[in-house]
Tab-separated table of C-alpha atoms in Angstrom:
chain	number	residue	atom	x	y	z
A	25	MET	CA	-10.921	-22.407	-10.258
A	26	HIS	CA	-9.554	-18.942	-11.010
A	27	HIS	CA	-10.965	-16.668	-13.711
A	28	VAL	CA	-9.184	-13.713	-15.317
A	29	ARG	CA	-10.111	-10.913	-17.722
A	30	PHE	CA	-7.360	-9.705	-20.013
A	31	ARG	CA	-6.658	-7.963	-23.293
A	32	ASP	CA	-4.816	-10.285	-25.651
A	33	PRO	CA	-2.005	-9.268	-28.049
A	34	ALA	CA	-4.593	-8.463	-30.737
A	35	GLY	CA	-6.368	-6.042	-28.394
A	36	SER	CA	-9.422	-8.232	-27.796
A	37	THR	CA	-10.878	-8.595	-24.312
A	38	ARG	CA	-10.904	-12.209	-23.183
A	39	GLU	CA	-12.106	-14.149	-20.148
A	40	GLY	CA	-9.765	-17.018	-19.426
A	41	THR	CA	-8.537	-19.243	-16.627
A	42	TYR	CA	-5.575	-18.673	-14.353
A	43	ASP	CA	-3.239	-21.418	-13.146
A	44	PRO	CA	-1.761	-20.273	-9.804
A	45	GLU	CA	0.909	-22.971	-9.828
A	46	ARG	CA	2.228	-21.974	-13.255
A	47	ASP	CA	1.237	-18.274	-12.919
A	48	THR	CA	-0.266	-18.446	-16.406
A	49	VAL	CA	-3.396	-17.234	-18.178
A	50	ALA	CA	-5.092	-19.487	-20.748
A	51	PHE	CA	-7.771	-18.866	-23.372
A	52	ALA	CA	-8.728	-20.880	-26.480
A	53	GLY	CA	-5.534	-22.900	-26.467
A	54	GLU	CA	-3.255	-19.901	-25.978
A	55	GLU	CA	-1.275	-19.472	-22.758
A	56	TYR	CA	0.528	-16.412	-21.389
A	57	ALA	CA	2.447	-15.626	-18.235
A	58	LEU	CA	0.400	-13.335	-15.989
A	59	ASP	CA	3.125	-10.689	-16.246
A	60	ASP	CA	3.629	-11.119	-20.010
A	61	PRO	CA	3.864	-7.569	-21.449
A	62	ALA	CA	1.953	-8.797	-24.522
A	63	ILE	CA	-1.282	-8.913	-22.489
A	64	ASP	CA	-3.027	-6.439	-20.201
A	65	VAL	CA	-4.663	-7.911	-17.111
A	66	LEU	CA	-8.000	-6.149	-16.579
A	67	PRO	CA	-10.111	-5.802	-13.420
A	68	PRO	CA	-11.684	-9.251	-13.093
A	69	ALA	CA	-15.231	-7.890	-12.715
A	70	GLN	CA	-17.246	-5.097	-14.326
A	71	PRO	CA	-19.366	-3.824	-11.446
A	72	THR	CA	-22.192	-1.326	-11.656
A	73	LYS	CA	-21.154	-0.434	-8.101
A	74	ILE	CA	-18.652	-1.370	-5.419
A	75	VAL	CA	-20.199	-1.618	-1.961
A	76	CYS	CA	-17.550	-1.100	0.707
A	77	ILE	CA	-17.616	-1.837	4.410
A	78	GLY	CA	-16.003	0.495	6.906
A	79	ARG	CA	-14.441	-0.500	10.234
A	80	ASN	CA	-15.162	-4.232	9.896
A	81	TYR	CA	-11.973	-5.271	11.734
A	82	ALA	CA	-11.816	-4.273	15.397
A	83	ASP	CA	-8.086	-3.520	15.237
A	84	HIS	CA	-8.549	-1.141	12.300
A	85	ALA	CA	-11.439	0.606	14.037
A	86	ALA	CA	-9.167	1.112	17.043
A	87	GLU	CA	-6.334	2.589	14.965
A	88	ARG	CA	-8.844	5.060	13.527
A	89	ASP	CA	-9.943	5.979	17.084
A	90	SER	CA	-13.372	4.492	16.405
A	91	GLU	CA	-15.482	1.521	17.415
A	92	VAL	CA	-16.928	-1.244	15.280
A	93	PRO	CA	-20.457	-0.054	14.372
A	94	ASP	CA	-23.550	-1.915	15.525
A	95	ARG	CA	-24.494	-2.598	11.904
A	96	PRO	CA	-22.299	-2.730	8.771
A	97	LEU	CA	-21.065	0.721	7.768
A	98	LEU	CA	-21.761	0.940	4.031
A	99	PHE	CA	-20.380	3.294	1.417
A	100	LEU	CA	-20.053	3.157	-2.369
A	101	LYS	CA	-17.304	3.407	-4.933
A	102	PRO	CA	-18.349	3.930	-8.571
A	103	PRO	CA	-16.948	2.118	-11.623
A	104	ASN	CA	-14.576	5.020	-12.397
A	105	ALA	CA	-12.619	4.017	-9.266
A	106	LEU	CA	-11.571	0.690	-10.804
A	107	ALA	CA	-7.940	0.000	-11.620
A	108	GLY	CA	-6.331	-3.271	-12.600
A	109	HIS	CA	-3.371	-5.455	-11.775
A	110	GLY	CA	-0.186	-3.828	-13.008
A	111	ASP	CA	-1.714	-0.366	-13.333
A	112	GLU	CA	-0.236	2.854	-12.014
A	113	ILE	CA	-2.837	4.815	-10.067
A	114	THR	CA	-2.642	8.578	-9.644
A	115	VAL	CA	-3.916	9.773	-6.278
A	116	PRO	CA	-5.389	13.248	-5.665
A	117	ALA	CA	-2.801	16.006	-5.594
A	118	ALA	CA	-1.812	18.152	-2.616
A	119	LYS	CA	-3.180	15.794	0.040
A	120	ALA	CA	-1.402	15.207	3.339
A	121	ARG	CA	-2.429	11.563	3.537
A	122	VAL	CA	-3.766	9.026	1.035
A	123	ASP	CA	-3.779	5.540	2.581
A	124	TRP	CA	-3.633	1.937	1.458
A	125	GLU	CA	-6.281	-0.537	2.698
A	126	ALA	CA	-5.974	-4.229	1.747
A	127	GLU	CA	-9.334	-5.983	1.500
A	128	LEU	CA	-10.950	-9.295	0.601
A	129	ALA	CA	-13.553	-8.490	-2.069
A	130	VAL	CA	-16.636	-10.501	-3.007
A	131	VAL	CA	-17.772	-10.706	-6.645
A	132	VAL	CA	-21.519	-11.164	-7.079
A	133	GLY	CA	-22.612	-13.815	-9.557
A	134	GLU	CA	-26.285	-13.037	-10.122
A	135	GLN	CA	-28.889	-10.328	-9.699
A	136	CYS	CA	-30.176	-10.519	-6.148
A	137	LYS	CA	-32.328	-8.678	-3.609
A	138	ASP	CA	-33.424	-9.533	-0.060
A	139	VAL	CA	-31.035	-12.461	0.262
A	140	ARG	CA	-31.071	-14.299	3.585
A	141	ALA	CA	-27.705	-14.898	5.227
A	142	GLU	CA	-28.149	-18.662	5.026
A	143	ASP	CA	-28.542	-18.402	1.240
A	144	ALA	CA	-25.950	-15.699	0.656
A	145	MET	CA	-23.102	-17.831	-0.679
A	146	ASP	CA	-25.385	-18.999	-3.501
A	147	VAL	CA	-25.066	-15.548	-5.113
A	148	VAL	CA	-21.263	-15.319	-4.754
A	149	ALA	CA	-19.250	-15.929	-7.917
A	150	GLY	CA	-15.960	-15.719	-6.044
A	151	PHE	CA	-13.397	-13.610	-4.256
A	152	THR	CA	-10.658	-11.228	-5.333
A	153	CYS	CA	-8.236	-8.654	-3.876
A	154	MET	CA	-8.922	-4.946	-3.543
A	155	ASN	CA	-7.059	-1.904	-2.287
A	156	ASP	CA	-9.553	0.597	-0.853
A	157	VAL	CA	-7.331	3.632	-1.520
A	158	SER	CA	-8.496	6.382	0.824
A	159	ASN	CA	-7.945	10.124	0.716
A	160	ARG	CA	-8.040	10.892	4.449
A	161	ASP	CA	-7.849	14.674	4.031
A	162	ASP	CA	-11.332	14.787	2.528
A	163	GLN	CA	-12.748	11.642	4.118
A	164	ASP	CA	-12.339	13.201	7.546
A	165	ARG	CA	-14.153	16.372	6.416
A	166	GLU	CA	-17.249	14.877	4.785
A	167	GLN	CA	-20.016	12.423	5.572
A	168	ASN	CA	-20.575	10.798	2.180
A	169	TRP	CA	-16.855	10.192	1.433
A	170	VAL	CA	-17.120	10.937	-2.308
A	171	ARG	CA	-13.866	12.923	-2.375
A	172	GLY	CA	-12.290	10.534	0.110
A	173	LYS	CA	-13.166	7.216	-1.502
A	174	ALA	CA	-14.603	7.583	-5.034
A	175	PHE	CA	-11.839	9.281	-7.017
A	176	ASP	CA	-10.451	7.762	-10.228
A	177	GLY	CA	-8.269	4.719	-9.509
A	178	ALA	CA	-9.387	4.407	-5.878
A	179	ALA	CA	-10.296	0.717	-6.223
A	180	PRO	CA	-7.491	-1.424	-7.664
A	181	LEU	CA	-9.057	-4.883	-8.078
A	182	GLY	CA	-7.751	-8.295	-9.113
A	183	PRO	CA	-5.842	-9.959	-10.518
A	184	VAL	CA	-8.315	-12.865	-10.732
A	185	VAL	CA	-11.573	-14.134	-9.264
A	186	ALA	CA	-11.205	-17.337	-7.252
A	187	THR	CA	-14.273	-19.493	-6.765
A	188	PRO	CA	-15.409	-19.752	-3.120
A	189	ASP	CA	-13.994	-23.256	-2.665
A	190	GLU	CA	-10.488	-21.885	-3.286
A	191	VAL	CA	-10.557	-19.346	-0.442
A	192	PRO	CA	-10.306	-20.628	3.155
A	193	ALA	CA	-12.643	-19.389	5.887
A	194	ASP	CA	-9.568	-17.939	7.620
A	195	ALA	CA	-7.836	-16.762	4.427
A	196	SER	CA	-5.001	-14.356	5.138
A	197	VAL	CA	-5.269	-10.757	3.922
A	198	GLU	CA	-1.913	-8.992	3.644
A	199	LEU	CA	-0.453	-5.869	2.097
A	200	ARG	CA	3.124	-5.038	1.216
A	201	VAL	CA	4.565	-1.690	0.180
A	202	ASN	CA	7.879	-1.903	-1.692
A	203	GLY	CA	8.235	-5.463	-0.383
A	204	GLU	CA	7.656	-4.603	3.292
A	205	THR	CA	4.621	-6.118	5.033
A	206	LYS	CA	2.339	-3.393	6.378
A	207	GLN	CA	-0.938	-5.242	6.998
A	208	SER	CA	-1.636	-8.810	8.064
A	209	GLY	CA	-5.052	-10.132	9.055
A	210	ASP	CA	-7.444	-12.844	8.006
A	211	ARG	CA	-11.016	-13.411	6.921
A	212	SER	CA	-12.038	-14.935	10.255
A	213	GLN	CA	-11.440	-11.563	11.941
A	214	LEU	CA	-14.265	-9.878	10.019
A	215	PHE	CA	-16.734	-8.513	12.568
A	216	PHE	CA	-19.584	-8.929	10.063
A	217	ASP	CA	-18.997	-11.998	7.895
A	218	VAL	CA	-19.764	-12.245	4.187
A	219	PRO	CA	-23.285	-13.756	4.521
A	220	THR	CA	-24.245	-11.087	7.049
A	221	LEU	CA	-22.975	-8.363	4.736
A	222	ILE	CA	-24.905	-9.719	1.755
A	223	GLU	CA	-28.118	-9.936	3.776
A	224	GLU	CA	-27.726	-6.356	5.009
A	225	ILE	CA	-26.768	-4.877	1.638
A	226	THR	CA	-29.513	-6.619	-0.347
A	227	ALA	CA	-32.140	-5.410	2.125
A	228	TYR	CA	-31.489	-1.984	0.565
A	229	LEU	CA	-29.810	-2.493	-2.824
A	230	THR	CA	-30.302	-4.811	-5.752
A	231	LEU	CA	-26.925	-6.312	-6.586
A	232	GLU	CA	-26.097	-7.109	-10.204
A	233	PRO	CA	-23.745	-9.729	-11.679
A	234	GLY	CA	-20.197	-8.410	-11.397
A	235	ASP	CA	-20.941	-6.065	-8.511
A	236	VAL	CA	-18.287	-6.087	-5.808
A	237	ILE	CA	-18.482	-6.039	-2.006
A	238	SER	CA	-15.224	-5.012	-0.335
A	239	THR	CA	-15.321	-6.393	3.177
A	240	GLY	CA	-13.070	-4.059	5.184
A	241	THR	CA	-9.401	-3.773	6.073
A	242	PRO	CA	-7.263	-5.020	8.973
A	243	ALA	CA	-5.014	-2.741	11.026
A	244	GLY	CA	-1.864	-1.276	9.539
A	245	VAL	CA	-3.160	1.346	7.105
A	246	GLY	CA	-0.680	4.041	6.189
A	247	PRO	CA	0.190	6.761	3.686
A	248	LEU	CA	1.176	6.120	0.091
A	249	SER	CA	4.147	7.877	-1.486
A	250	ASP	CA	5.098	8.652	-5.065
A	251	GLY	CA	6.678	5.623	-6.737
A	252	ASP	CA	5.380	3.045	-4.240
A	253	THR	CA	4.650	-0.477	-5.407
A	254	VAL	CA	1.724	-2.006	-3.513
A	255	GLU	CA	0.868	-5.709	-3.283
A	256	VAL	CA	-2.410	-6.989	-1.847
A	257	ASP	CA	-2.339	-10.725	-1.184
A	258	VAL	CA	-5.404	-12.825	-0.319
A	259	GLU	CA	-4.835	-16.499	0.397
A	260	GLY	CA	-6.458	-18.632	-2.286
A	261	VAL	CA	-6.749	-15.716	-4.723
A	262	GLY	CA	-3.264	-14.412	-5.459
A	263	THR	CA	-1.503	-11.062	-5.446
A	264	LEU	CA	-2.783	-7.784	-6.827
A	265	GLU	CA	0.053	-5.385	-7.624
A	266	HIS	CA	-0.067	-1.742	-8.658
A	267	ASP	CA	2.147	1.332	-8.594
A	268	VAL	CA	1.377	4.785	-7.196
A	269	ARG	CA	1.892	8.253	-8.625
A	270	VAL	CA	1.511	11.327	-6.458
A	271	PRO	CA	1.264	14.418	-8.715
């Protein structure tokens, strides 16, 4: 099943179901096309925090002249970073390079702490798409990556949450810019898999319902330009699309 948050024509926030075959959103007997201008598709989760994983694909670590770490590399994005399907995000001005990063994201379904890897999928509500938009100018100058990773609009998320049964163990993760494929990997290439990540994160942090874990990006990151249209596609979830403005 696929779940979607949206604002209906009356301006009310609704949580409905998404039919990937018909590309429609349904709530209380009403049905809309996902791209119907009468509705606004919202980020499908309302996290208190987004826990991101750095260098979790070996090929991406190599393109960044780094190695895969010996334990998951964790950093945070705050709620202000959220953007939704169909939004235009504005990246920081006067930067030489702000990159795209397609990622499979996990949506947490219940409050949890100290979860064992073998029990980890019990706390997963589902999966969605995320673009970990990254300001390399500042990321490469700082250790905590606040300027590099936590700016407004730095976490486009959506368009829907797919329950775990909908997303294959080797689900493809792809990104297109203006229709051209730039990244292509799959879930099986994660160096640290989802249960391992949940065990590691919850050893330190209490996760709340709606919190998001973004699992890392495959090789092929590159710089965004003004007017770009970005699509992040995760097999079993769907396609997150957003535009880019460079001031």
